[in-house]
Amino acid sequence: MKKLTQQEQKYLLESIRNIPDFPKKGILFKDITTLLNNKEALNFLLKHLQAYYKDKNLDFIAGIESRGFIFASMLCAKLSLPFVPIRKANKLPFETLSCKYELEYGTDSIEIHKDAFRGIKKAKVLLVDDLIATGGTALASYELIKKAGGECVEAFFLLNLKDLKGYLKLKELTSVYSVLEI
Ligand code: AMP
């Protein structure tokens, strides 16, 4: 599986816009909309991911609401794989499983449909989000996949904010691939 060269990483990184102090002071928000509306950069990323994941024998790709949905569903289309949404609480219409996770102040929870993997035992699932920071969202998603009977064989993030160390916790549970590390 071929990873990107430094120059290719730089090209993708430069297609992502930095917004200081959004949504609150002190946060440097990585705005991926400038990658999504850039035909060349988006195609380059998708081709890379298609080649990277085509031989992984995945059964499902699960995307985390909401930016994870975008990358997960585009990759599903490229690999002809089914998509599973992991959503914020009370958004999914059927019976759900849920998992709480810590925020800076308080807790939040996310959900998955309990039949998300259609009864396939140990379905091989790729978990997808745009970015991993503290890892709270991704760790809760990992637990949800397990609760629903799936096996999270890898977690993919476009961006890894390494200093926040979330990827280290996730790495103890599953394989982690992030295209860009900052
Ligand atoms: P965490 O649970 O701390 O790993 O945060 C990951 C989630 O929050 C992802 O769904 C990201 O989309 C979002 N997020 C956290 N920090 C940023 C950031 N600096 N820029 C853009 N999105 C972020």
Short mmCIF file of C-alpha atoms and ligand atoms in Angstrom, two decimals:
data_model
loop_
_atom_site.label_atom_id
_atom_site.label_comp_id
_atom_site.label_asym_id
_atom_site.label_seq_id
_atom_site.Cartn_x
_atom_site.Cartn_y
_atom_site.Cartn_z
CA MET A 1 0.00 0.00 0.00
CA LYS A 2 1.58 3.17 -1.22
CA LYS A 3 1.55 6.22 1.04
CA LEU A 4 1.90 9.75 -0.33
CA THR A 5 5.24 11.44 -0.85
CA GLN A 6 5.99 14.59 1.17
CA GLN A 7 5.38 16.68 -1.92
CA GLU A 8 1.99 15.06 -2.51
CA GLN A 9 1.07 15.61 1.13
CA LYS A 10 2.09 19.26 0.84
CA TYR A 11 -0.11 19.63 -2.25
CA LEU A 12 -3.17 18.27 -0.38
CA LEU A 13 -2.42 20.21 2.79
CA GLU A 14 -2.27 23.45 0.82
CA SER A 15 -5.73 22.73 -0.58
CA ILE A 16 -7.18 22.88 2.97
CA ARG A 17 -7.99 26.33 4.39
CA ASN A 18 -7.06 27.34 7.95
CA ILE A 19 -9.63 29.39 9.86
CA PRO A 20 -8.21 30.84 13.11
CA ASP A 21 -10.48 31.11 16.17
CA PHE A 22 -13.37 29.08 14.72
CA PRO A 23 -15.76 27.97 16.21
CA LYS A 24 -14.14 29.55 19.27
CA LYS A 25 -10.99 31.40 20.24
CA GLY A 26 -7.81 29.33 20.19
CA ILE A 27 -9.02 26.70 17.67
CA LEU A 28 -7.40 26.59 14.24
CA PHE A 29 -10.21 25.08 12.18
CA LYS A 30 -9.18 22.96 9.20
CA ASP A 31 -11.70 23.85 6.50
CA ILE A 32 -11.89 20.94 4.05
CA THR A 33 -14.47 22.66 1.80
CA THR A 34 -11.58 24.13 -0.20
CA LEU A 35 -10.35 20.61 -0.91
CA LEU A 36 -13.85 19.43 -1.81
CA ASN A 37 -14.40 22.22 -4.33
CA ASN A 38 -10.98 21.70 -5.94
CA LYS A 39 -11.49 19.09 -8.68
CA GLU A 40 -7.81 18.20 -9.09
CA ALA A 41 -7.04 17.87 -5.37
CA LEU A 42 -10.21 15.90 -4.66
CA ASN A 43 -9.60 13.47 -7.53
CA PHE A 44 -6.01 13.05 -6.45
CA LEU A 45 -7.07 12.16 -2.89
CA LEU A 46 -9.81 9.76 -4.02
CA LYS A 47 -7.55 7.94 -6.44
CA HIS A 48 -4.99 7.51 -3.68
CA LEU A 49 -7.60 6.15 -1.26
CA GLN A 50 -9.08 3.83 -3.87
CA ALA A 51 -5.65 2.29 -4.52
CA TYR A 52 -4.85 2.19 -0.80
CA TYR A 53 -8.03 0.36 0.21
CA LYS A 54 -8.94 -1.72 -2.84
CA ASP A 55 -7.34 -4.95 -1.56
CA LYS A 56 -8.33 -4.61 2.10
CA ASN A 57 -11.38 -6.91 1.77
CA LEU A 58 -13.66 -4.42 3.49
CA ASP A 59 -17.37 -5.16 3.94
CA PHE A 60 -18.56 -1.67 4.99
CA ILE A 61 -17.34 1.89 5.33
CA ALA A 62 -18.72 3.78 8.35
CA GLY A 63 -18.60 7.59 8.26
CA ILE A 64 -18.85 9.88 11.29
CA GLU A 65 -21.32 12.78 11.01
CA SER A 66 -20.94 15.06 9.26
CA ARG A 67 -17.70 15.58 7.36
CA GLY A 68 -16.86 11.90 7.72
CA PHE A 69 -20.00 11.18 5.65
CA ILE A 70 -18.51 13.02 2.69
CA PHE A 71 -15.23 11.11 2.49
CA ALA A 72 -16.79 7.78 3.48
CA SER A 73 -19.50 7.93 0.83
CA MET A 74 -17.16 9.07 -1.94
CA LEU A 75 -14.86 6.16 -1.09
CA CYS A 76 -17.85 3.78 -1.01
CA ALA A 77 -18.68 4.81 -4.57
CA LYS A 78 -15.07 4.27 -5.68
CA LEU A 79 -14.83 0.82 -4.05
CA SER A 80 -18.44 -0.33 -4.61
CA LEU A 81 -18.93 -0.76 -0.88
CA PRO A 82 -21.95 -0.06 1.33
CA PHE A 83 -22.06 3.00 3.61
CA VAL A 84 -23.02 3.11 7.31
CA PRO A 85 -23.70 6.42 9.08
CA ILE A 86 -22.59 7.10 12.66
CA ARG A 87 -24.69 10.05 13.78
CA LYS A 88 -25.20 12.45 16.65
CA ALA A 89 -27.86 11.39 19.18
CA ASN A 90 -31.52 11.19 18.13
CA LYS A 91 -30.95 11.58 14.39
CA LEU A 92 -31.18 7.95 13.24
CA PRO A 93 -34.77 6.77 12.75
CA PHE A 94 -34.55 3.04 13.53
CA GLU A 95 -33.40 1.25 16.72
CA THR A 96 -29.97 2.43 17.71
CA LEU A 97 -26.97 1.60 19.84
CA SER A 98 -25.25 4.55 21.46
CA CYS A 99 -21.97 5.50 23.03
CA LYS A 100 -21.11 8.49 25.22
CA TYR A 101 -17.85 10.38 25.01
CA GLU A 102 -16.20 13.21 26.90
CA LEU A 103 -16.07 16.75 25.58
CA GLU A 104 -14.05 19.62 27.03
CA TYR A 105 -17.15 20.48 29.08
CA GLY A 106 -19.64 17.66 29.59
CA THR A 107 -20.42 14.67 27.40
CA ASP A 108 -21.95 13.92 24.02
CA SER A 109 -23.19 10.75 22.43
CA ILE A 110 -23.27 9.16 19.00
CA GLU A 111 -25.36 6.37 17.55
CA ILE A 112 -25.45 3.62 14.96
CA HIS A 113 -28.40 1.55 13.72
CA LYS A 114 -28.33 -1.77 15.51
CA ASP A 115 -28.74 -3.63 12.19
CA ALA A 116 -26.14 -1.48 10.40
CA PHE A 117 -24.06 -4.49 9.33
CA ARG A 118 -27.07 -6.52 8.18
CA GLY A 119 -26.30 -9.41 10.51
CA ILE A 120 -22.95 -10.16 8.84
CA LYS A 121 -20.78 -11.62 11.61
CA LYS A 122 -17.52 -9.75 12.22
CA ALA A 123 -18.12 -7.54 9.20
CA LYS A 124 -14.86 -5.79 8.30
CA VAL A 125 -15.43 -2.07 8.72
CA LEU A 126 -13.33 0.95 7.77
CA LEU A 127 -14.11 3.90 10.05
CA VAL A 128 -13.80 7.32 8.37
CA ASP A 129 -13.69 10.91 9.59
CA ASP A 130 -12.12 14.08 8.23
CA LEU A 131 -9.93 14.72 11.26
CA ILE A 132 -8.79 13.17 14.54
CA ALA A 133 -7.94 15.48 17.43
CA THR A 134 -8.45 14.20 21.00
CA GLY A 135 -9.87 10.98 19.56
CA GLY A 136 -13.07 11.05 21.64
CA THR A 137 -15.39 10.81 18.64
CA ALA A 138 -13.35 8.11 16.92
CA LEU A 139 -12.97 5.96 20.05
CA ALA A 140 -16.74 6.10 20.68
CA SER A 141 -17.31 5.17 17.03
CA TYR A 142 -14.94 2.24 17.36
CA GLU A 143 -16.99 1.01 20.35
CA LEU A 144 -20.23 1.43 18.41
CA ILE A 145 -18.97 -0.67 15.50
CA LYS A 146 -18.06 -3.39 17.99
CA LYS A 147 -21.44 -3.16 19.74
CA ALA A 148 -23.18 -3.55 16.38
CA GLY A 149 -21.22 -6.77 15.73
CA GLY A 150 -18.67 -5.36 13.31
CA GLU A 151 -14.89 -5.37 13.42
CA CYS A 152 -13.19 -2.03 12.87
CA VAL A 153 -10.17 -3.16 10.86
CA GLU A 154 -8.85 0.37 10.25
CA ALA A 155 -9.68 4.00 10.95
CA PHE A 156 -8.97 6.57 8.27
CA PHE A 157 -8.62 10.33 8.75
CA LEU A 158 -7.61 12.91 6.23
CA LEU A 159 -5.94 14.93 9.00
CA ASN A 160 -4.32 13.93 12.26
CA LEU A 161 -3.66 16.71 14.80
CA LYS A 162 -0.77 14.77 16.32
CA ASP A 163 -0.19 16.97 19.36
CA LEU A 164 -3.63 16.08 20.72
CA LYS A 165 -2.57 12.42 20.73
CA GLY A 166 -6.02 10.93 20.01
CA TYR A 167 -4.54 8.65 17.35
CA LEU A 168 -2.29 7.01 19.96
CA LYS A 169 -5.29 5.74 21.96
CA LEU A 170 -7.02 4.50 18.83
CA LYS A 171 -3.84 2.80 17.61
CA GLU A 172 -3.99 0.50 20.63
CA LEU A 173 -7.30 -0.85 19.30
CA THR A 174 -7.00 -0.80 15.53
CA SER A 175 -4.87 0.23 12.60
CA VAL A 176 -4.90 3.99 11.91
CA TYR A 177 -4.11 5.73 8.62
CA SER A 178 -4.06 9.49 8.26
CA VAL A 179 -2.99 10.99 4.96
CA LEU A 180 -1.83 14.26 6.54
CA GLU A 181 -0.22 14.71 9.93
CA ILE A 182 0.13 18.14 11.48
P1 AMP B 1 -11.95 14.70 18.51
O1 AMP B 1 -13.14 13.92 19.00
O2 AMP B 1 -11.38 15.63 19.52
O3 AMP B 1 -10.89 13.78 17.90
O4 AMP B 1 -12.47 15.67 17.35
C1 AMP B 1 -12.71 15.18 16.08
C2 AMP B 1 -13.95 15.76 15.47
O5 AMP B 1 -14.04 17.16 15.68
C3 AMP B 1 -13.95 15.52 13.98
O6 AMP B 1 -15.25 15.11 13.59
C4 AMP B 1 -13.56 16.86 13.38
O7 AMP B 1 -14.34 17.12 12.24
C5 AMP B 1 -13.80 17.89 14.48
N1 AMP B 1 -12.64 18.75 14.72
C6 AMP B 1 -11.88 18.78 15.86
N2 AMP B 1 -10.90 19.69 15.77
C7 AMP B 1 -11.01 20.26 14.54
C8 AMP B 1 -10.26 21.28 13.83
N3 AMP B 1 -9.19 21.91 14.36
N4 AMP B 1 -10.65 21.58 12.57
C9 AMP B 1 -11.70 20.96 12.01
N5 AMP B 1 -12.45 20.01 12.62
C10 AMP B 1 -12.12 19.66 13.88
#
